[in-house]
Structure formats: structure tokens, C-alpha cells
XYZ file of N, CA and C in Angstrom:
267
model
N 77.521 0.886 -42.092
C 77.068 1.933 -42.853
C 78.361 2.385 -43.730
N 78.463 3.255 -44.617
C 79.397 3.558 -45.229
C 80.432 4.436 -44.455
N 80.162 5.103 -43.664
C 80.749 6.103 -42.484
C 81.224 5.162 -41.283
N 80.551 3.819 -41.078
C 81.393 2.993 -39.864
C 82.540 2.373 -40.046
N 83.237 1.891 -38.919
C 84.746 1.487 -38.872
C 84.195 0.132 -37.987
N 84.986 -0.890 -38.527
C 84.958 -1.920 -37.507
C 86.464 -2.283 -37.208
N 86.915 -2.027 -35.930
C 88.242 -2.492 -35.380
C 88.397 -3.531 -35.049
N 89.632 -4.323 -35.455
C 90.109 -5.794 -35.431
C 91.456 -5.848 -34.845
N 91.660 -6.377 -33.625
C 93.061 -6.384 -32.992
C 93.389 -8.065 -33.220
N 94.641 -8.034 -33.523
C 95.241 -9.613 -33.559
C 96.350 -9.303 -32.812
N 96.479 -10.251 -31.853
C 97.560 -10.322 -31.027
C 98.654 -11.676 -31.456
N 97.987 -12.669 -31.728
C 98.766 -13.794 -32.094
C 97.930 -14.698 -33.188
N 98.724 -15.585 -33.441
C 98.020 -17.007 -34.381
C 96.805 -17.094 -33.903
N 96.357 -17.214 -32.744
C 95.265 -17.849 -32.092
C 94.559 -16.630 -31.173
N 94.911 -15.624 -30.780
C 94.321 -14.823 -30.355
C 93.944 -13.355 -31.076
N 92.909 -12.982 -31.470
C 92.313 -12.116 -32.411
C 90.694 -12.020 -32.272
N 90.295 -10.868 -32.348
C 88.983 -10.116 -32.420
C 88.337 -11.105 -33.412
N 86.967 -11.534 -32.990
C 85.896 -12.222 -33.657
C 84.584 -11.866 -33.354
N 83.819 -11.519 -34.448
C 82.565 -11.084 -34.324
C 81.488 -12.211 -34.915
N 80.415 -12.309 -34.227
C 79.435 -13.197 -34.365
C 78.064 -12.269 -34.714
N 77.550 -12.408 -35.527
C 76.241 -11.833 -36.221
C 75.109 -12.783 -36.379
N 73.993 -12.530 -35.396
C 73.025 -13.684 -35.508
C 72.067 -13.776 -36.760
N 72.094 -12.527 -37.757
C 71.305 -12.606 -38.649
C 72.377 -12.241 -39.962
N 71.985 -10.939 -40.665
C 72.758 -10.610 -41.880
C 73.709 -9.431 -41.236
N 74.700 -9.775 -41.635
C 75.892 -8.791 -41.668
C 75.892 -7.790 -42.991
N 75.561 -6.758 -42.923
C 75.593 -5.841 -44.189
C 76.697 -4.827 -44.184
N 77.832 -5.173 -44.737
C 79.357 -4.466 -44.675
C 79.279 -3.877 -45.516
N 80.064 -2.717 -45.099
C 80.252 -1.292 -45.952
C 81.454 -0.438 -45.167
N 81.497 0.774 -45.424
C 82.679 1.413 -44.597
C 83.978 1.033 -44.547
N 84.634 1.062 -43.141
C 86.152 0.745 -43.113
C 86.383 -0.565 -42.086
N 87.338 -1.224 -42.632
C 87.935 -2.233 -41.458
C 89.254 -1.893 -41.199
N 89.354 -1.634 -39.807
C 90.542 -1.319 -39.204
C 91.579 -2.239 -38.443
N 92.624 -2.782 -39.063
C 93.655 -3.981 -38.676
C 94.513 -3.177 -37.521
N 94.500 -4.106 -36.390
C 95.736 -3.516 -35.588
C 96.660 -4.818 -35.034
N 97.836 -4.943 -35.510
C 98.764 -6.122 -34.961
C 99.128 -5.664 -33.661
N 99.045 -6.194 -32.848
C 99.485 -5.947 -31.129
C 100.907 -6.361 -30.853
N 101.315 -5.618 -30.260
C 102.714 -6.004 -29.504
C 103.938 -6.318 -30.482
N 104.033 -5.809 -31.667
C 105.062 -6.395 -32.783
C 104.897 -7.662 -33.253
N 103.411 -8.283 -32.998
C 103.218 -9.699 -33.725
C 103.334 -9.633 -35.334
N 104.070 -10.576 -35.981
C 103.882 -10.632 -37.435
C 103.509 -11.868 -37.643
N 102.282 -11.883 -38.143
C 101.918 -13.180 -38.792
C 102.227 -14.096 -39.959
N 102.766 -15.423 -39.743
C 103.183 -15.832 -40.893
C 102.285 -16.021 -42.379
N 103.213 -16.099 -43.296
C 102.367 -16.219 -44.556
C 101.401 -17.293 -44.799
N 100.259 -17.202 -45.405
C 99.540 -17.988 -45.439
C 98.443 -18.319 -44.302
N 98.666 -17.581 -43.181
C 97.575 -17.667 -42.202
C 96.322 -17.146 -42.162
N 95.278 -17.469 -42.030
C 93.768 -17.184 -42.141
C 93.291 -16.844 -40.926
N 92.689 -15.683 -40.494
C 92.008 -15.312 -39.369
C 90.586 -15.240 -39.738
N 89.775 -15.717 -39.266
C 88.031 -15.758 -39.514
C 87.710 -14.621 -38.496
N 87.240 -13.272 -38.922
C 87.084 -12.360 -38.087
C 85.570 -11.881 -37.769
N 84.776 -12.494 -38.826
C 83.429 -12.322 -38.592
C 82.619 -13.351 -39.210
N 81.512 -13.893 -38.526
C 80.650 -14.817 -38.859
C 79.094 -14.419 -38.915
N 78.452 -14.627 -39.777
C 76.845 -14.319 -39.775
C 75.992 -15.441 -40.344
N 74.682 -15.385 -40.325
C 73.814 -16.008 -40.898
C 73.977 -15.683 -42.766
N 74.220 -14.654 -42.796
C 74.504 -14.028 -44.364
C 75.543 -12.822 -44.205
N 76.248 -12.709 -44.995
C 77.141 -11.657 -45.125
C 76.854 -10.858 -46.754
N 76.497 -9.834 -46.593
C 76.642 -9.036 -47.847
C 77.471 -7.793 -47.980
N 77.548 -7.364 -49.220
C 78.746 -6.282 -49.354
C 80.022 -6.725 -49.019
N 80.701 -5.763 -48.881
C 82.198 -5.704 -48.521
C 82.874 -4.409 -47.775
N 83.996 -4.291 -47.276
C 84.400 -3.189 -46.550
C 84.893 -2.379 -47.770
N 84.614 -1.043 -47.897
C 85.034 -0.309 -48.905
C 86.562 0.113 -48.865
N 87.079 0.066 -47.470
C 88.358 0.380 -47.294
C 88.969 -0.532 -45.978
N 90.286 -0.901 -46.228
C 90.918 -1.707 -45.108
C 92.117 -1.264 -44.636
N 92.334 -0.552 -43.509
C 93.276 0.143 -43.003
C 94.260 -0.762 -42.308
N 95.585 -0.525 -42.594
C 96.801 -1.249 -42.088
C 96.863 -2.602 -42.468
N 96.602 -2.911 -43.707
C 96.462 -4.295 -44.362
C 98.271 -4.464 -44.457
N 98.710 -3.712 -44.457
C 100.375 -3.992 -44.767
C 100.861 -4.532 -43.564
N 101.719 -5.572 -43.456
C 102.226 -6.344 -42.140
C 103.494 -5.681 -41.944
N 104.296 -5.451 -42.872
C 105.486 -4.888 -42.521
C 106.729 -5.699 -43.156
N 106.566 -6.954 -43.315
C 107.813 -7.716 -43.720
C 107.306 -8.039 -45.598
N 106.218 -7.026 -46.170
C 106.146 -7.300 -47.327
C 105.134 -8.105 -47.611
N 104.563 -8.639 -46.550
C 103.275 -9.323 -46.715
C 102.040 -8.484 -46.331
N 100.730 -8.623 -46.798
C 99.824 -7.825 -46.579
C 98.517 -9.045 -46.307
N 97.582 -8.409 -45.482
C 96.374 -8.782 -45.127
C 95.562 -8.922 -46.548
N 94.894 -9.959 -46.869
C 93.759 -9.806 -48.233
C 92.647 -10.304 -47.504
N 91.503 -9.387 -47.595
C 90.387 -9.563 -47.041
C 89.312 -10.536 -48.129
N 88.917 -11.514 -47.463
C 88.007 -12.464 -48.063
C 86.692 -12.465 -47.694
N 85.673 -12.653 -48.622
C 84.227 -13.048 -48.287
C 83.538 -14.001 -48.689
N 82.759 -14.685 -47.627
C 81.858 -15.631 -48.372
C 80.647 -15.439 -47.813
N 79.473 -16.127 -48.092
C 78.282 -15.785 -47.821
C 77.980 -15.850 -46.545
N 78.844 -16.312 -45.608
C 78.744 -16.345 -44.166
C 79.953 -15.795 -43.375
N 80.864 -15.633 -43.881
C 82.046 -15.165 -43.011
C 82.946 -14.140 -43.666
N 83.982 -13.467 -43.073
C 84.831 -12.453 -43.541
C 86.166 -13.224 -42.731
N 87.132 -13.229 -43.808
C 88.542 -13.723 -43.170
C 89.435 -12.658 -43.677
N 90.677 -12.766 -42.823
C 91.815 -12.075 -43.655
C 93.054 -12.921 -43.860
N 93.687 -12.928 -44.747
C 94.558 -13.905 -45.085
C 96.204 -13.131 -45.522
N 96.955 -13.832 -44.891
C 98.075 -13.031 -45.097
C 99.003 -13.496 -46.375
N 99.084 -12.960 -47.272
C 99.649 -13.225 -48.742
C 100.994 -12.263 -48.874
N 101.630 -12.545 -49.781
C 102.696 -11.785 -50.421
C 102.202 -11.354 -51.787
N 101.895 -10.045 -51.942
C 101.232 -9.478 -53.347
C 102.414 -9.805 -54.349
């Protein structure tokens, strides 16, 4: 919903929250990203955080997309998944 929030913790290159939806994931609302324990992901890394049979919509707001070293998370959408890629804006 437009008032809902999905919380995603990223602890390391290989340890992060993932969500699998068996049907359609209808996105809206807020994506809230939390980097755990001072972890700083490298530029270019991609974290696939959600998979579904079908993904419709996007998150209206992405909180904490700035990583702190000048890089940011870019939210990316396909018809079946949502990923966060580390980029330099």
C-alpha cells in the first residue's frame, strides 16, 4: 500500500534480506534500507531483494539510499524482481 514500508537489512555482500512472493508483488509505499555494523558495499554490487511471479509498480520512497562513501543504492525493477545496485551518482 502507499502507507506500507518494506525493511531490508544488508549485512554483507552475501547476507541480506530477500523476499519471495509466490504471486504478484504490487509495490508502492516505502523501501527502508539498513546497512548493518558499518558494512560498506563496493560500487557495482547488486542485491536482489525481492522476487515474484510478477512485479508491478515501484516504491514511491527509498529511505537511506546514501551509503556514506559517495555511493548510493539505485533501485531497479524488472517484471519479476527488485534489486539494489551500488552506483556513484
